Amino acid sequence: EVDRAGRRLRDHIGDDEAWFSVWREGGDILYERSREAEAKGHKLTAASTYLRACCHYQHAEHFRQPKDKHAIAVFRRSLECFHRYAELTDRPRIEFVDLPFEGDAFPAIFVRAENTSAQRNPAIVRFTGFDTQKELQFLRGVTDITRRGISVLLVDGPGSGEALRFRGLHLRHDYEVAGSAAVNYLQTRADVDPERIGVVALSLGGYFAPRCAAFDTRFKA
């Protein structure tokens, strides 16, 4: 699927409109396949295809600046696809949650620990970088973590994903506000060990995660 998109874009280097169109069309193809599989009762096939559709849509939207109505519509469809994936897949268990913050909230995804009988399990808070979202972060090793008995909280912090597009929460230097909101939330869960919470992020998250750990000592790793 990626190769097919790349071949269509080979002669359109630097053409953001072509990028948007090709990846959106790829998402549309997968979205229809997902719906067909779901209608036939093939839940796992539908789930995996919805997840790939989500990725296609978010890749499409990424380079469309400014975020006009077409970009926002594609991003909304990507969220719809991820929600359908979460509802249809057999594992891992996924919850959509909000992290209260200064009268608003950061949107997040809680992915439950697997292969554990412990009442409380360690958890990792995972932030994005400058140019990705929590849904794409899900694909980058999250299930490798949850299979080892560690829950993962994927967060759209200030300036990313839903937080920016639908809640007006812009990027800010004091990113620890999102880190502390994440810990506050995790401490309310009966299935999380509050003494074993870590934080990780990639790319610009190399600034976000250390800052969160530096300013909130409840992060242990």
mmCIF file of C-alpha atoms in Angstrom:
data_model
loop_
_atom_site.group_PDB
_atom_site.id
_atom_site.type_symbol
_atom_site.label_atom_id
_atom_site.label_comp_id
_atom_site.label_asym_id
_atom_site.label_seq_id
_atom_site.Cartn_x
_atom_site.Cartn_y
_atom_site.Cartn_z
ATOM 1 C CA GLU A 1 0.000 0.000 0.000
ATOM 2 C CA VAL A 2 2.846 2.372 0.825
ATOM 3 C CA ASP A 3 4.685 1.396 -2.363
ATOM 4 C CA ARG A 4 1.536 2.037 -4.400
ATOM 5 C CA ALA A 5 1.261 5.539 -2.936
ATOM 6 C CA GLY A 6 4.952 6.182 -3.488
ATOM 7 C CA ARG A 7 4.777 5.198 -7.147
ATOM 8 C CA ARG A 8 1.919 7.616 -7.728
ATOM 9 C CA LEU A 9 3.897 10.402 -6.045
ATOM 10 C CA ARG A 10 7.197 9.701 -7.796
ATOM 11 C CA ASP A 11 6.710 12.552 -10.285
ATOM 12 C CA HIS A 12 5.207 14.950 -7.737
ATOM 13 C CA ILE A 13 8.145 15.768 -5.487
ATOM 14 C CA GLY A 14 7.268 18.676 -3.204
ATOM 15 C CA ASP A 15 3.613 18.716 -4.303
ATOM 16 C CA ASP A 16 1.683 18.773 -1.046
ATOM 17 C CA GLU A 17 -1.661 18.747 -2.842
ATOM 18 C CA ALA A 18 -0.751 15.524 -4.635
ATOM 19 C CA TRP A 19 0.472 14.042 -1.338
ATOM 20 C CA PHE A 20 -2.836 14.835 0.316
ATOM 21 C CA SER A 21 -4.873 13.437 -2.544
ATOM 22 C CA VAL A 22 -2.944 10.170 -2.940
ATOM 23 C CA TRP A 23 -2.854 9.272 0.744
ATOM 24 C CA ARG A 24 -6.476 10.273 1.273
ATOM 25 C CA GLU A 25 -7.549 8.069 -1.632
ATOM 26 C CA GLY A 26 -5.547 5.200 -0.173
ATOM 27 C CA GLY A 27 -7.353 5.754 3.113
ATOM 28 C CA ASP A 28 -10.706 5.767 1.356
ATOM 29 C CA ILE A 29 -9.967 2.395 -0.271
ATOM 30 C CA LEU A 30 -9.053 0.857 3.078
ATOM 31 C CA TYR A 31 -12.026 2.477 4.803
ATOM 32 C CA GLU A 32 -14.440 0.835 2.355
ATOM 33 C CA ARG A 33 -12.672 -2.516 2.727
ATOM 34 C CA SER A 34 -12.985 -2.157 6.491
ATOM 35 C CA ARG A 35 -16.707 -1.515 6.293
ATOM 36 C CA GLU A 36 -17.200 -4.496 3.976
ATOM 37 C CA ALA A 37 -15.264 -6.811 6.293
ATOM 38 C CA GLU A 38 -17.194 -5.533 9.296
ATOM 39 C CA ALA A 39 -20.517 -6.089 7.530
ATOM 40 C CA LYS A 40 -19.502 -9.698 6.881
ATOM 41 C CA GLY A 41 -18.630 -10.227 10.540
ATOM 42 C CA HIS A 42 -14.867 -10.430 9.942
ATOM 43 C CA LYS A 43 -13.989 -8.350 12.990
ATOM 44 C CA LEU A 44 -10.230 -8.847 13.070
ATOM 45 C CA THR A 45 -9.804 -8.171 9.363
ATOM 46 C CA ALA A 46 -11.947 -5.060 9.714
ATOM 47 C CA ALA A 47 -9.980 -3.936 12.753
ATOM 48 C CA SER A 48 -6.561 -4.223 11.124
ATOM 49 C CA THR A 49 -7.805 -2.509 7.973
ATOM 50 C CA TYR A 50 -9.362 0.357 9.941
ATOM 51 C CA LEU A 51 -5.999 0.834 11.658
ATOM 52 C CA ARG A 52 -4.173 1.097 8.336
ATOM 53 C CA ALA A 53 -6.844 3.467 7.027
ATOM 54 C CA CYS A 54 -6.296 5.657 10.068
ATOM 55 C CA CYS A 55 -2.603 5.854 9.254
ATOM 56 C CA HIS A 56 -3.213 6.697 5.605
ATOM 57 C CA TYR A 57 -5.548 9.523 6.570
ATOM 58 C CA GLN A 58 -3.149 10.976 9.124
ATOM 59 C CA HIS A 59 -0.250 10.781 6.667
ATOM 60 C CA ALA A 60 -2.447 12.606 4.141
ATOM 61 C CA GLU A 61 -3.405 15.387 6.545
ATOM 62 C CA HIS A 62 0.085 15.930 7.842
ATOM 63 C CA PHE A 63 1.440 18.214 5.110
ATOM 64 C CA ARG A 64 -1.778 20.106 4.401
ATOM 65 C CA GLN A 65 -1.204 23.606 5.719
ATOM 66 C CA PRO A 66 -3.133 25.496 6.835
ATOM 67 C CA LYS A 67 -5.573 22.955 8.257
ATOM 68 C CA ASP A 68 -8.583 23.731 6.070
ATOM 69 C CA LYS A 69 -11.943 21.964 6.135
ATOM 70 C CA HIS A 70 -10.629 19.166 3.916
ATOM 71 C CA ALA A 71 -7.722 18.452 6.254
ATOM 72 C CA ILE A 72 -9.963 18.511 9.317
ATOM 73 C CA ALA A 73 -12.479 16.167 7.670
ATOM 74 C CA VAL A 74 -9.725 13.669 6.893
ATOM 75 C CA PHE A 75 -8.372 13.891 10.416
ATOM 76 C CA ARG A 76 -11.833 13.270 11.874
ATOM 77 C CA ARG A 77 -12.158 10.209 9.644
ATOM 78 C CA SER A 78 -8.791 8.963 10.934
ATOM 79 C CA LEU A 79 -10.086 9.151 14.504
ATOM 80 C CA GLU A 80 -13.261 7.328 13.510
ATOM 81 C CA CYS A 81 -11.126 4.543 12.030
ATOM 82 C CA PHE A 82 -9.007 4.193 15.149
ATOM 83 C CA HIS A 83 -12.109 4.048 17.335
ATOM 84 C CA ARG A 84 -13.523 1.278 15.150
ATOM 85 C CA TYR A 85 -10.213 -0.568 15.392
ATOM 86 C CA ALA A 86 -10.338 -0.346 19.182
ATOM 87 C CA GLU A 87 -13.905 -1.642 19.277
ATOM 88 C CA LEU A 88 -13.294 -4.580 16.944
ATOM 89 C CA THR A 89 -9.843 -5.868 17.865
ATOM 90 C CA ASP A 90 -9.458 -8.737 20.325
ATOM 91 C CA ARG A 91 -6.327 -7.263 21.894
ATOM 92 C CA PRO A 92 -5.076 -5.129 23.483
ATOM 93 C CA ARG A 93 -7.857 -3.486 25.501
ATOM 94 C CA ILE A 94 -8.085 0.185 24.612
ATOM 95 C CA GLU A 95 -9.856 3.034 26.397
ATOM 96 C CA PHE A 96 -10.339 6.651 25.283
ATOM 97 C CA VAL A 97 -9.865 9.039 28.175
ATOM 98 C CA ASP A 98 -9.446 12.734 28.996
ATOM 99 C CA LEU A 99 -6.735 14.180 31.238
ATOM 100 C CA PRO A 100 -8.207 17.216 33.074
ATOM 101 C CA PHE A 101 -6.067 20.330 32.791
ATOM 102 C CA GLU A 102 -6.780 23.992 33.642
ATOM 103 C CA GLY A 103 -10.488 23.746 32.877
ATOM 104 C CA ASP A 104 -9.882 21.716 29.717
ATOM 105 C CA ALA A 105 -8.453 18.266 29.049
ATOM 106 C CA PHE A 106 -5.838 16.508 26.937
ATOM 107 C CA PRO A 107 -7.223 13.605 24.857
ATOM 108 C CA ALA A 108 -5.485 10.294 25.477
ATOM 109 C CA ILE A 109 -5.634 6.562 24.812
ATOM 110 C CA PHE A 110 -5.092 4.093 27.654
ATOM 111 C CA VAL A 111 -3.827 0.696 26.498
ATOM 112 C CA ARG A 112 -4.105 -1.944 29.216
ATOM 113 C CA ALA A 113 -1.280 -4.204 30.325
ATOM 114 C CA GLU A 114 -1.490 -7.816 29.140
ATOM 115 C CA ASN A 115 -0.174 -11.161 30.383
ATOM 116 C CA THR A 116 -0.325 -10.119 34.020
ATOM 117 C CA SER A 117 -2.381 -11.152 37.029
ATOM 118 C CA ALA A 118 -1.241 -8.256 39.206
ATOM 119 C CA GLN A 119 -3.907 -5.938 40.545
ATOM 120 C CA ARG A 120 -1.740 -2.895 39.813
ATOM 121 C CA ASN A 121 0.709 -2.698 36.931
ATOM 122 C CA PRO A 122 3.395 -0.204 35.930
ATOM 123 C CA ALA A 123 2.541 2.336 33.258
ATOM 124 C CA ILE A 124 4.328 4.385 30.628
ATOM 125 C CA VAL A 125 3.142 7.837 29.559
ATOM 126 C CA ARG A 126 3.991 8.300 25.910
ATOM 127 C CA PHE A 127 3.994 11.690 24.219
ATOM 128 C CA THR A 128 4.337 12.555 20.560
ATOM 129 C CA GLY A 129 6.980 14.740 18.959
ATOM 130 C CA PHE A 130 6.354 17.833 16.846
ATOM 131 C CA ASP A 131 4.618 16.129 13.958
ATOM 132 C CA THR A 132 2.790 12.967 14.965
ATOM 133 C CA GLN A 133 -0.291 11.936 16.907
ATOM 134 C CA LYS A 134 -1.223 9.399 19.560
ATOM 135 C CA GLU A 135 -2.832 7.102 16.974
ATOM 136 C CA LEU A 136 0.398 6.824 14.981
ATOM 137 C CA GLN A 137 2.340 6.368 18.214
ATOM 138 C CA PHE A 138 0.225 3.294 18.890
ATOM 139 C CA LEU A 139 1.988 1.548 16.000
ATOM 140 C CA ARG A 140 5.468 2.203 17.361
ATOM 141 C CA GLY A 141 6.032 -0.576 19.847
ATOM 142 C CA VAL A 142 3.088 -0.024 22.169
ATOM 143 C CA THR A 143 1.852 -3.613 22.032
ATOM 144 C CA ASP A 144 5.409 -4.822 22.710
ATOM 145 C CA ILE A 145 5.187 -2.897 25.978
ATOM 146 C CA THR A 146 1.677 -3.975 26.959
ATOM 147 C CA ARG A 147 2.469 -7.651 26.287
ATOM 148 C CA ARG A 148 5.130 -7.355 28.972
ATOM 149 C CA GLY A 149 2.647 -6.299 31.643
ATOM 150 C CA ILE A 150 3.021 -2.527 31.347
ATOM 151 C CA SER A 151 0.101 -0.235 30.514
ATOM 152 C CA VAL A 152 0.628 2.671 28.118
ATOM 153 C CA LEU A 153 -1.039 6.087 28.144
ATOM 154 C CA LEU A 154 -0.754 7.761 24.731
ATOM 155 C CA VAL A 155 -1.308 11.513 24.984
ATOM 156 C CA ASP A 156 -1.985 14.281 22.494
ATOM 157 C CA GLY A 157 -0.282 17.030 24.460
ATOM 158 C CA PRO A 158 -0.171 20.761 23.703
ATOM 159 C CA GLY A 159 0.186 21.402 19.986
ATOM 160 C CA SER A 160 -0.526 17.891 18.699
ATOM 161 C CA GLY A 161 -3.378 15.799 17.329
ATOM 162 C CA GLU A 162 -6.838 16.361 18.734
ATOM 163 C CA ALA A 163 -5.508 18.717 21.409
ATOM 164 C CA LEU A 164 -4.476 21.244 18.763
ATOM 165 C CA ARG A 165 -7.082 20.666 16.071
ATOM 166 C CA PHE A 166 -10.248 20.377 18.129
ATOM 167 C CA ARG A 167 -9.427 21.843 21.543
ATOM 168 C CA GLY A 168 -7.191 24.787 20.690
ATOM 169 C CA LEU A 169 -4.390 23.621 22.994
ATOM 170 C CA HIS A 170 -1.289 25.038 21.354
ATOM 171 C CA LEU A 171 2.334 24.063 21.847
ATOM 172 C CA ARG A 172 3.917 25.516 24.981
ATOM 173 C CA HIS A 173 7.374 25.434 26.520
ATOM 174 C CA ASP A 174 6.205 24.156 29.927
ATOM 175 C CA TYR A 175 5.202 20.748 28.609
ATOM 176 C CA GLU A 176 5.273 19.346 32.126
ATOM 177 C CA VAL A 177 1.675 20.542 32.505
ATOM 178 C CA ALA A 178 0.685 17.624 30.264
ATOM 179 C CA GLY A 179 3.003 15.243 32.079
ATOM 180 C CA SER A 180 1.509 16.104 35.440
ATOM 181 C CA ALA A 181 -2.022 15.826 34.045
ATOM 182 C CA ALA A 182 -1.136 12.327 32.849
ATOM 183 C CA VAL A 183 0.211 11.263 36.252
ATOM 184 C CA ASN A 184 -2.801 12.773 38.007
ATOM 185 C CA TYR A 185 -5.054 10.638 35.837
ATOM 186 C CA LEU A 186 -3.041 7.440 36.260
ATOM 187 C CA GLN A 187 -3.122 7.835 40.020
ATOM 188 C CA THR A 188 -6.933 7.590 39.898
ATOM 189 C CA ARG A 189 -6.806 4.136 38.287
ATOM 190 C CA ALA A 190 -7.002 1.057 40.489
ATOM 191 C CA ASP A 191 -5.077 -0.977 37.890
ATOM 192 C CA VAL A 192 -1.958 1.258 37.838
ATOM 193 C CA ASP A 193 0.909 1.169 40.334
ATOM 194 C CA PRO A 194 1.417 4.867 41.170
ATOM 195 C CA GLU A 195 5.019 4.177 42.219
ATOM 196 C CA ARG A 196 5.976 2.745 38.826
ATOM 197 C CA ILE A 197 5.140 5.363 36.207
ATOM 198 C CA GLY A 198 7.592 6.294 33.445
ATOM 199 C CA VAL A 199 7.552 8.761 30.549
ATOM 200 C CA VAL A 200 8.905 8.487 27.012
ATOM 201 C CA ALA A 201 8.593 10.480 23.785
ATOM 202 C CA LEU A 202 10.356 10.645 20.422
ATOM 203 C CA SER A 203 11.724 13.409 18.206
ATOM 204 C CA LEU A 204 10.800 16.768 19.802
ATOM 205 C CA GLY A 205 9.608 14.563 22.656
ATOM 206 C CA GLY A 206 13.305 14.431 23.522
ATOM 207 C CA TYR A 207 12.563 17.839 25.056
ATOM 208 C CA PHE A 208 9.082 16.994 26.357
ATOM 209 C CA ALA A 209 9.803 13.785 28.275
ATOM 210 C CA PRO A 210 12.917 14.928 30.189
ATOM 211 C CA ARG A 211 11.150 18.139 31.123
ATOM 212 C CA CYS A 212 8.168 16.186 32.472
ATOM 213 C CA ALA A 213 10.487 13.935 34.492
ATOM 214 C CA ALA A 214 12.485 16.895 35.789
ATOM 215 C CA PHE A 215 9.496 18.862 37.041
ATOM 216 C CA ASP A 216 7.334 16.016 38.355
ATOM 217 C CA THR A 217 9.169 13.549 40.546
ATOM 218 C CA ARG A 218 6.245 11.117 40.416
ATOM 219 C CA PHE A 219 7.816 9.918 37.157
ATOM 220 C CA LYS A 220 10.223 7.180 38.201
ATOM 221 C CA ALA A 221 11.796 6.493 34.795
#
